[in-house]
Short mmCIF file of C-alpha atoms and ligand atoms in Angstrom, two decimals:
data_model
loop_
_atom_site.label_atom_id
_atom_site.label_comp_id
_atom_site.label_asym_id
_atom_site.label_seq_id
_atom_site.Cartn_x
_atom_site.Cartn_y
_atom_site.Cartn_z
CA MET Y 174 0.00 0.00 0.00
CA THR Y 175 1.50 3.38 -0.93
CA ASN Y 176 -0.69 6.43 -0.27
CA ILE Y 177 -3.32 5.82 2.35
CA ARG Y 178 -6.66 7.15 1.08
CA TRP Y 179 -8.93 8.85 3.58
CA GLY Y 180 -12.63 9.51 3.82
CA LEU Y 181 -13.71 12.24 6.22
CA ILE Y 182 -16.81 11.49 8.28
CA GLY Y 183 -17.93 14.95 9.36
CA ALA Y 184 -17.41 18.27 7.57
CA SER Y 185 -15.83 19.72 10.69
CA THR Y 186 -13.71 22.66 11.73
CA ILE Y 187 -10.91 20.48 13.13
CA ALA Y 188 -10.59 18.60 9.85
CA ARG Y 189 -10.48 21.87 7.91
CA GLU Y 190 -8.06 23.65 10.24
CA TRP Y 191 -5.63 20.81 11.03
CA VAL Y 192 -6.30 17.25 9.96
CA ILE Y 193 -6.75 17.53 6.18
CA GLY Y 194 -3.37 19.27 5.93
CA ALA Y 195 -1.79 16.75 8.29
CA ILE Y 196 -3.06 13.79 6.26
CA ARG Y 197 -1.54 15.30 3.15
CA ASP Y 198 1.74 16.28 4.84
CA ALA Y 199 2.04 12.76 6.21
CA GLY Y 200 1.76 11.33 2.69
CA GLY Y 201 -1.93 10.43 2.67
CA GLU Y 202 -4.71 11.46 0.31
CA VAL Y 203 -8.16 12.81 1.20
CA VAL Y 204 -10.53 11.29 -1.33
CA SER Y 205 -13.98 11.92 0.12
CA VAL Y 206 -16.04 13.72 2.73
CA MET Y 207 -19.43 12.97 4.22
CA SER Y 208 -21.79 15.49 5.82
CA SER Y 209 -25.39 15.06 6.94
CA SER Y 210 -26.19 17.81 4.41
CA ALA Y 211 -25.49 17.22 0.71
CA ASP Y 212 -24.94 20.95 0.14
CA ARG Y 213 -22.46 21.22 2.99
CA ALA Y 214 -20.62 18.13 1.78
CA LYS Y 215 -20.30 19.57 -1.72
CA ALA Y 216 -19.21 23.00 -0.54
CA TYR Y 217 -16.70 21.52 1.92
CA ALA Y 218 -15.27 19.22 -0.74
CA ALA Y 219 -14.86 22.12 -3.15
CA GLU Y 220 -13.24 24.39 -0.55
CA ASN Y 221 -10.78 21.72 0.54
CA GLY Y 222 -9.89 20.11 -2.79
CA ILE Y 223 -11.59 16.79 -1.95
CA PRO Y 224 -12.74 14.81 -5.03
CA ARG Y 225 -15.93 13.15 -3.72
CA ALA Y 226 -18.76 14.36 -1.45
CA PHE Y 227 -21.43 12.16 0.17
CA ASP Y 228 -24.44 12.76 2.37
CA SER Y 229 -24.67 9.21 3.67
CA LEU Y 230 -22.30 7.13 5.73
CA ASP Y 231 -23.08 3.97 3.77
CA ALA Y 232 -22.12 5.65 0.50
CA LEU Y 233 -18.76 6.81 1.86
CA LEU Y 234 -18.05 3.40 3.38
CA ALA Y 235 -19.00 1.59 0.16
CA ASP Y 236 -16.18 3.41 -1.65
CA SER Y 237 -13.47 0.79 -2.18
CA GLU Y 238 -10.91 3.57 -2.65
CA VAL Y 239 -11.24 4.60 1.00
CA ASP Y 240 -8.68 2.85 3.23
CA ALA Y 241 -9.19 4.86 6.42
CA VAL Y 242 -11.75 7.23 7.90
CA TYR Y 243 -11.32 10.23 10.14
CA ILE Y 244 -14.38 10.67 12.37
CA SER Y 245 -14.80 14.24 13.60
CA THR Y 246 -18.55 14.58 13.95
CA THR Y 247 -20.14 15.60 17.24
CA ASN Y 248 -19.42 13.14 20.02
CA GLU Y 249 -22.70 11.22 20.16
CA LEU Y 250 -22.12 10.00 16.58
CA HIS Y 251 -18.61 8.58 16.98
CA ARG Y 252 -19.73 5.14 18.23
CA ASP Y 253 -22.04 4.08 15.42
CA GLN Y 254 -19.84 5.62 12.74
CA THR Y 255 -16.74 3.82 14.05
CA ILE Y 256 -18.49 0.47 14.28
CA ALA Y 257 -19.90 0.84 10.76
CA ALA Y 258 -16.48 1.82 9.40
CA ALA Y 259 -14.81 -1.14 11.07
CA ARG Y 260 -17.40 -3.52 9.62
CA ALA Y 261 -16.67 -2.01 6.20
CA GLY Y 262 -12.97 -2.80 6.70
CA LYS Y 263 -11.80 0.80 7.11
CA HIS Y 264 -9.10 1.86 9.55
CA VAL Y 265 -10.40 4.49 12.00
CA LEU Y 266 -8.96 7.65 13.48
CA ALA Y 267 -11.66 8.84 15.88
CA GLU Y 268 -11.93 12.13 17.67
CA LYS Y 269 -12.07 12.45 21.42
CA PRO Y 270 -14.08 11.92 23.49
CA LEU Y 271 -14.46 8.55 21.78
CA ALA Y 272 -18.08 8.28 22.96
CA LEU Y 273 -20.40 9.30 25.77
CA THR Y 274 -20.16 6.07 27.78
CA LEU Y 275 -17.33 3.63 28.48
CA ASP Y 276 -19.34 0.70 27.13
CA ASP Y 277 -19.71 2.51 23.82
CA ALA Y 278 -15.99 3.29 23.60
CA ILE Y 279 -15.13 -0.32 24.39
CA ALA Y 280 -17.58 -1.49 21.71
CA MET Y 281 -15.75 0.74 19.20
CA ARG Y 282 -12.37 -0.70 20.12
CA ASP Y 283 -13.70 -4.25 19.99
CA ALA Y 284 -15.37 -3.74 16.60
CA CYS Y 285 -12.08 -2.48 15.14
CA ALA Y 286 -10.14 -5.36 16.70
CA ALA Y 287 -12.65 -7.90 15.37
CA ALA Y 288 -12.38 -6.40 11.87
CA GLY Y 289 -8.57 -6.32 12.04
CA VAL Y 290 -8.39 -2.57 11.37
CA VAL Y 291 -6.29 0.03 13.16
CA MET Y 292 -8.14 2.29 15.55
CA ALA Y 293 -6.59 5.44 17.01
CA THR Y 294 -7.77 8.36 19.13
CA ASN Y 295 -6.84 11.87 18.05
CA HIS Y 296 -5.19 13.02 21.28
CA HIS Y 297 -2.81 15.47 19.66
CA LEU Y 298 -0.94 16.78 22.73
CA ARG Y 299 1.18 13.67 23.31
CA ASN Y 300 2.72 14.41 19.90
CA ALA Y 301 4.00 17.82 21.03
CA GLY Y 302 7.74 18.28 21.37
CA THR Y 303 7.14 19.83 24.79
CA HIS Y 304 5.37 16.77 26.18
CA ARG Y 305 7.82 14.35 24.64
CA ALA Y 306 10.64 16.35 26.27
CA ILE Y 307 8.86 16.21 29.65
CA ARG Y 308 8.31 12.45 29.38
CA GLN Y 309 11.96 11.88 28.44
CA ALA Y 310 13.27 14.16 31.21
CA ILE Y 311 11.27 12.20 33.78
CA LYS Y 312 12.45 8.86 32.35
CA ASP Y 313 16.05 10.18 32.49
CA GLY Y 314 15.59 10.90 36.19
CA LEU Y 315 16.15 14.65 35.84
CA ILE Y 316 13.59 15.52 38.51
CA GLY Y 317 14.00 12.45 40.72
CA ARG Y 318 10.68 10.94 41.81
CA PRO Y 319 7.70 12.90 40.47
CA LEU Y 320 5.43 13.93 43.34
CA ALA Y 321 2.97 16.43 41.89
CA ALA Y 322 1.74 17.87 38.59
CA ARG Y 323 -0.36 20.89 37.64
CA VAL Y 324 -2.12 21.47 34.34
CA PHE Y 325 -3.24 24.92 33.21
CA HIS Y 326 -5.65 24.41 30.34
CA ALA Y 327 -8.14 27.22 30.82
CA VAL Y 328 -8.66 28.87 27.43
CA TYR Y 329 -11.28 30.93 25.62
CA LEU Y 330 -13.59 29.03 23.28
CA PRO Y 331 -13.41 31.03 20.05
CA PRO Y 332 -16.72 32.43 18.76
CA HIS Y 333 -16.77 30.11 15.71
CA LEU Y 334 -16.76 27.10 18.08
CA GLN Y 335 -19.41 28.44 20.47
CA GLY Y 336 -22.06 25.98 19.25
CA TRP Y 337 -22.87 22.45 20.42
CA ARG Y 338 -20.01 22.46 22.99
CA ILE Y 339 -21.89 24.97 25.15
CA THR Y 340 -25.52 24.22 24.23
CA ASN Y 341 -25.97 20.51 23.57
CA PRO Y 342 -25.58 17.89 26.32
CA ARG Y 343 -26.79 15.15 23.93
CA ALA Y 344 -23.80 15.88 21.66
CA GLY Y 345 -21.42 15.50 24.59
CA GLY Y 346 -20.89 19.21 25.16
CA GLY Y 347 -19.14 20.72 28.19
CA VAL Y 348 -15.54 21.45 29.03
CA VAL Y 349 -14.87 18.13 30.77
CA LEU Y 350 -15.43 15.91 27.72
CA ASP Y 351 -13.88 18.56 25.48
CA ILE Y 352 -10.70 19.55 27.31
CA ALA Y 353 -10.21 17.59 30.55
CA VAL Y 354 -9.93 14.37 28.55
CA HIS Y 355 -6.85 15.88 26.87
CA ASP Y 356 -5.33 16.61 30.30
CA ALA Y 357 -5.82 12.98 31.27
CA ASP Y 358 -4.13 11.74 28.12
CA THR Y 359 -1.28 14.23 28.43
CA LEU Y 360 -0.59 13.42 32.09
CA ARG Y 361 -0.76 9.69 31.40
CA PHE Y 362 1.76 10.16 28.59
CA ASP Y 363 4.12 12.61 30.32
CA LEU Y 364 4.17 10.75 33.64
CA ASP Y 365 3.76 7.20 32.30
CA ASP Y 366 1.32 6.77 35.16
CA GLU Y 367 -2.41 6.10 35.54
CA PRO Y 368 -5.02 8.23 37.33
CA VAL Y 369 -6.76 6.18 40.02
CA GLU Y 370 -8.92 8.67 41.92
CA VAL Y 371 -10.39 12.10 41.22
CA ALA Y 372 -12.28 14.91 42.95
CA ALA Y 373 -13.77 17.79 40.96
CA LEU Y 374 -15.72 21.03 41.04
CA VAL Y 375 -17.37 22.43 37.93
CA GLN Y 376 -18.52 25.95 37.09
CA SER Y 377 -21.25 27.23 34.77
CA SER Y 378 -20.43 30.89 34.57
CA GLY Y 379 -22.91 31.90 31.86
CA MET Y 380 -21.21 30.90 28.62
CA ALA Y 381 -22.53 27.30 28.67
CA SER Y 382 -26.23 26.54 29.06
CA GLU Y 383 -28.49 23.48 29.40
CA GLY Y 384 -26.70 22.35 32.55
CA LEU Y 385 -23.31 22.15 30.84
CA GLU Y 386 -20.14 23.24 32.64
CA ASP Y 387 -17.79 25.83 31.12
CA ALA Y 388 -14.94 25.36 33.62
CA VAL Y 389 -13.65 22.62 35.90
CA MET Y 390 -10.91 22.07 38.46
CA THR Y 391 -9.87 18.58 39.47
CA THR Y 392 -7.56 16.95 41.98
CA VAL Y 393 -6.24 13.58 40.90
CA ARG Y 394 -4.27 10.79 42.52
CA PHE Y 395 -2.12 8.60 40.27
CA ALA Y 396 -1.10 4.96 40.78
CA SER Y 397 2.43 5.99 41.83
CA GLY Y 398 1.00 8.20 44.58
CA LEU Y 399 1.60 11.43 42.61
CA ILE Y 400 -1.12 14.06 43.02
CA ALA Y 401 -2.19 16.46 40.27
CA GLN Y 402 -4.41 19.47 39.73
CA THR Y 403 -6.07 20.43 36.45
CA HIS Y 404 -7.95 23.59 35.45
CA ASP Y 405 -9.90 23.66 32.19
CA ALA Y 406 -12.18 26.42 30.94
CA PHE Y 407 -13.87 27.85 27.84
CA THR Y 408 -14.00 31.24 29.54
CA ALA Y 409 -10.43 32.35 30.37
CA LYS Y 410 -9.30 34.85 27.76
CA PHE Y 411 -5.85 35.62 29.12
CA ALA Y 412 -4.76 32.71 31.32
CA GLY Y 413 -2.23 31.06 29.01
CA THR Y 414 -1.55 27.32 29.24
CA GLY Y 415 1.05 25.23 31.00
CA LEU Y 416 2.01 22.03 32.73
CA GLU Y 417 4.36 21.51 35.66
CA VAL Y 418 5.79 18.37 37.21
CA HIS Y 419 7.50 18.64 40.58
CA GLY Y 420 9.84 15.90 41.74
CA THR Y 421 12.19 15.14 44.63
CA GLU Y 422 15.21 16.52 42.71
CA GLY Y 423 13.76 19.11 40.36
CA SER Y 424 10.79 20.65 38.61
CA LEU Y 425 9.74 20.81 34.96
CA ILE Y 426 7.93 24.02 34.08
CA ALA Y 427 6.27 24.02 30.64
CA ARG Y 428 4.42 26.99 29.19
CA ASP Y 429 2.21 27.41 26.08
CA CYS Y 430 2.13 23.64 25.81
CA MET Y 431 -1.61 22.81 25.96
CA THR Y 432 -2.27 23.99 22.44
CA GLN Y 433 -2.69 22.70 18.92
CA LYS Y 434 0.39 24.59 17.72
CA PRO Y 435 3.96 23.23 17.87
CA ILE Y 436 5.07 25.95 20.28
CA GLY Y 437 5.93 26.27 23.96
CA SER Y 438 8.91 25.80 26.26
CA VAL Y 439 10.06 23.43 28.99
CA VAL Y 440 12.40 24.60 31.73
CA LEU Y 441 14.18 22.24 34.13
CA ARG Y 442 14.74 23.84 37.53
CA ASN Y 443 16.91 22.06 40.10
CA ALA Y 444 19.83 22.61 42.49
CA ASP Y 445 22.01 23.72 39.53
CA GLY Y 446 19.60 26.47 38.50
CA GLU Y 447 17.42 26.63 35.40
CA ARG Y 448 17.90 25.42 31.85
CA GLU Y 449 15.54 25.24 28.90
CA LEU Y 450 15.17 21.79 27.34
CA GLU Y 451 15.38 21.24 23.59
CA VAL Y 452 11.96 20.80 22.04
CA ASP Y 453 11.05 19.35 18.64
CA ARG Y 454 8.70 21.62 16.61
CA GLU Y 455 6.98 19.12 14.32
CA ASN Y 456 3.27 19.72 13.72
CA LEU Y 457 1.41 17.58 16.28
CA TYR Y 458 -1.22 16.31 13.87
CA VAL Y 459 1.30 15.44 11.16
CA ARG Y 460 3.20 13.35 13.69
CA ALA Y 461 -0.03 11.57 14.67
CA LEU Y 462 -0.91 10.89 11.03
CA ARG Y 463 2.58 9.59 10.25
CA ALA Y 464 2.28 7.12 13.13
CA PHE Y 465 -1.22 6.14 11.97
CA HIS Y 466 -0.05 5.51 8.40
CA ALA Y 467 2.82 3.39 9.73
CA ALA Y 468 0.42 1.41 11.92
CA VAL Y 469 -1.79 0.71 8.89
CA ARG Y 470 1.30 -0.66 7.16
CA GLY Y 471 1.89 -2.91 10.16
CA GLU Y 472 4.71 -0.80 11.61
CA GLY Y 473 4.06 0.00 15.26
CA GLN Y 474 1.15 1.58 17.08
CA PRO Y 475 -0.73 4.82 16.51
CA ALA Y 476 0.40 7.71 18.74
CA ALA Y 477 -2.76 7.35 20.85
CA THR Y 478 -4.57 4.02 20.65
CA ALA Y 479 -8.22 3.14 21.20
CA ASP Y 480 -7.28 2.12 24.75
CA ASP Y 481 -5.78 5.57 25.35
CA GLY Y 482 -9.09 7.08 24.25
CA ILE Y 483 -10.98 4.73 26.57
CA ARG Y 484 -8.76 5.75 29.51
CA SER Y 485 -9.19 9.48 28.90
CA LEU Y 486 -12.95 9.03 28.57
CA ALA Y 487 -12.99 7.06 31.83
CA PHE Y 488 -11.27 10.02 33.45
CA GLY Y 489 -13.75 12.52 31.97
CA LEU Y 490 -16.74 10.47 33.13
CA ALA Y 491 -15.21 10.11 36.60
CA VAL Y 492 -14.72 13.90 36.78
CA LEU Y 493 -18.37 14.47 35.88
CA GLU Y 494 -19.49 11.93 38.48
CA ALA Y 495 -17.22 13.46 41.13
CA ALA Y 496 -18.60 16.92 40.40
CA ARG Y 497 -22.20 15.69 40.44
CA THR Y 498 -21.92 13.70 43.67
CA GLY Y 499 -19.40 15.81 45.56
CA ARG Y 500 -17.37 12.66 46.26
CA THR Y 501 -14.01 11.41 45.07
CA VAL Y 502 -14.41 8.77 42.37
CA LYS Y 503 -12.08 5.82 41.83
CA LEU Y 504 -11.06 4.80 38.32
CA GLY Y 505 -10.94 1.07 37.53
P1 NDP I 602 -17.67 21.31 14.34
O1 NDP I 602 -18.80 21.93 15.06
O2 NDP I 602 -16.87 22.16 13.42
O3 NDP I 602 -18.16 20.06 13.50
C1 NDP I 602 -18.95 19.01 14.07
C2 NDP I 602 -20.16 18.74 13.18
O4 NDP I 602 -20.97 19.89 13.20
C3 NDP I 602 -19.77 18.51 11.74
O5 NDP I 602 -19.59 17.13 11.52
C4 NDP I 602 -20.94 19.09 10.96
O6 NDP I 602 -21.91 18.11 10.66
C5 NDP I 602 -21.56 20.09 11.92
N1 NDP I 602 -21.25 21.45 11.44
C6 NDP I 602 -20.05 22.05 11.43
N2 NDP I 602 -20.16 23.31 10.92
C7 NDP I 602 -21.47 23.49 10.62
C8 NDP I 602 -22.22 24.54 10.05
N3 NDP I 602 -21.65 25.68 9.68
N4 NDP I 602 -23.53 24.35 9.88
C9 NDP I 602 -24.12 23.19 10.24
N5 NDP I 602 -23.46 22.16 10.76
C10 NDP I 602 -22.15 22.31 10.95
O7 NDP I 602 -16.78 20.59 15.46
P2 NDP I 602 -15.23 20.55 15.73
O8 NDP I 602 -14.44 20.41 14.51
O9 NDP I 602 -14.89 21.65 16.62
O10 NDP I 602 -15.17 19.17 16.58
C11 NDP I 602 -15.48 17.94 15.98
C12 NDP I 602 -14.94 16.79 16.80
O11 NDP I 602 -13.53 16.92 16.89
C13 NDP I 602 -15.44 16.69 18.23
O12 NDP I 602 -15.50 15.35 18.59
C14 NDP I 602 -14.34 17.39 19.04
O13 NDP I 602 -14.28 16.94 20.38
C15 NDP I 602 -13.11 16.99 18.26
N6 NDP I 602 -12.00 17.97 18.33
C16 NDP I 602 -10.74 17.50 18.57
C17 NDP I 602 -9.67 18.33 18.56
C18 NDP I 602 -8.29 17.78 18.72
O14 NDP I 602 -7.34 18.51 18.61
N7 NDP I 602 -8.13 16.50 18.95
C19 NDP I 602 -9.83 19.78 18.38
C20 NDP I 602 -11.19 20.17 18.06
C21 NDP I 602 -12.21 19.28 18.04
P3 NDP I 602 -21.92 17.43 9.21
O15 NDP I 602 -20.63 16.69 9.11
O16 NDP I 602 -23.12 16.55 9.26
O17 NDP I 602 -22.01 18.54 8.21
#
């Protein structure tokens, strides 16, 4: 197989802004797009140089020239679309959150495994040079034993995205399933550790409606005993993003690192003073697509697997339960 040929399920913003370009830069081809509206599919295809447009999932999946699908519809649709794609023999890159329940996410993974197709979750942040540098620094022992981590991921939801995320619970709106799941994946990757218990408070400050939260703070215990804090919001215009890990022998202080762009810095602070770590600047999505293409060829794993998506969803659901009940929630 040379060029991997992609069908897009969902005429989405994320595909337009990042993933179509990443597929192409990683050596793949985008051959079709499907929208629930025929007009939108046609317009989207024309704008993005995509040869074929469909308004039905079955039609896109029946195309024998599609090897893989990228699913970036709203969250309640990911499950059925993934299972249908797997049954049609297509490899699947699915957006996060994978689904709205753990059983659904597990059914997606199992359908792909049964069909023998690759399934990946589009957790982009673990592809960032900053996070790879943090993970390596910890593995190299540069901060001793990690004891605590803090994630600053409170951002402002841009006006063009102020739709279903803040108005539609049935589509899986709310900041927890949108952003906190990325924190879980990033911490799991950076620390090579698993969250085991979480407490949370949510806020609905007026941007989100219909009972949805537009900010959340969590406190998390990891299997190693490390404790972490996370802060996610749609409402913080000037906060900036960051991640810190504090260990027995040093601290890693990363800034501008919870973002889609290949930017940001990581500083190591210890008894010798401070030094900035070298950080790779490859586009996060291109790196993910390169790994996906390799996995389709039988070379290694995607950057974030279906299981990674299941784990981050488990975290998000535990955060929502903790916030709803006012209790700490254990993760299995
Ligand atoms: P969008 O709102 O842009 O797209 C989601 C769906 O909304 C589309 O499939 C489309 O339906 C419909 N839609 C989009 N624009 C319009 C419009 N102008 N009029 C009518 N319907 C429209 O969502 P995002 O791209 O922001 O998010 C999609 C998915 O990707 C979500 O699961 C989200 O969590 C995830 N995401 C992941 C990111 C990452 O970096 N990993 C970043 C951003 C989002 P149809 O296809 O039927 O036309």
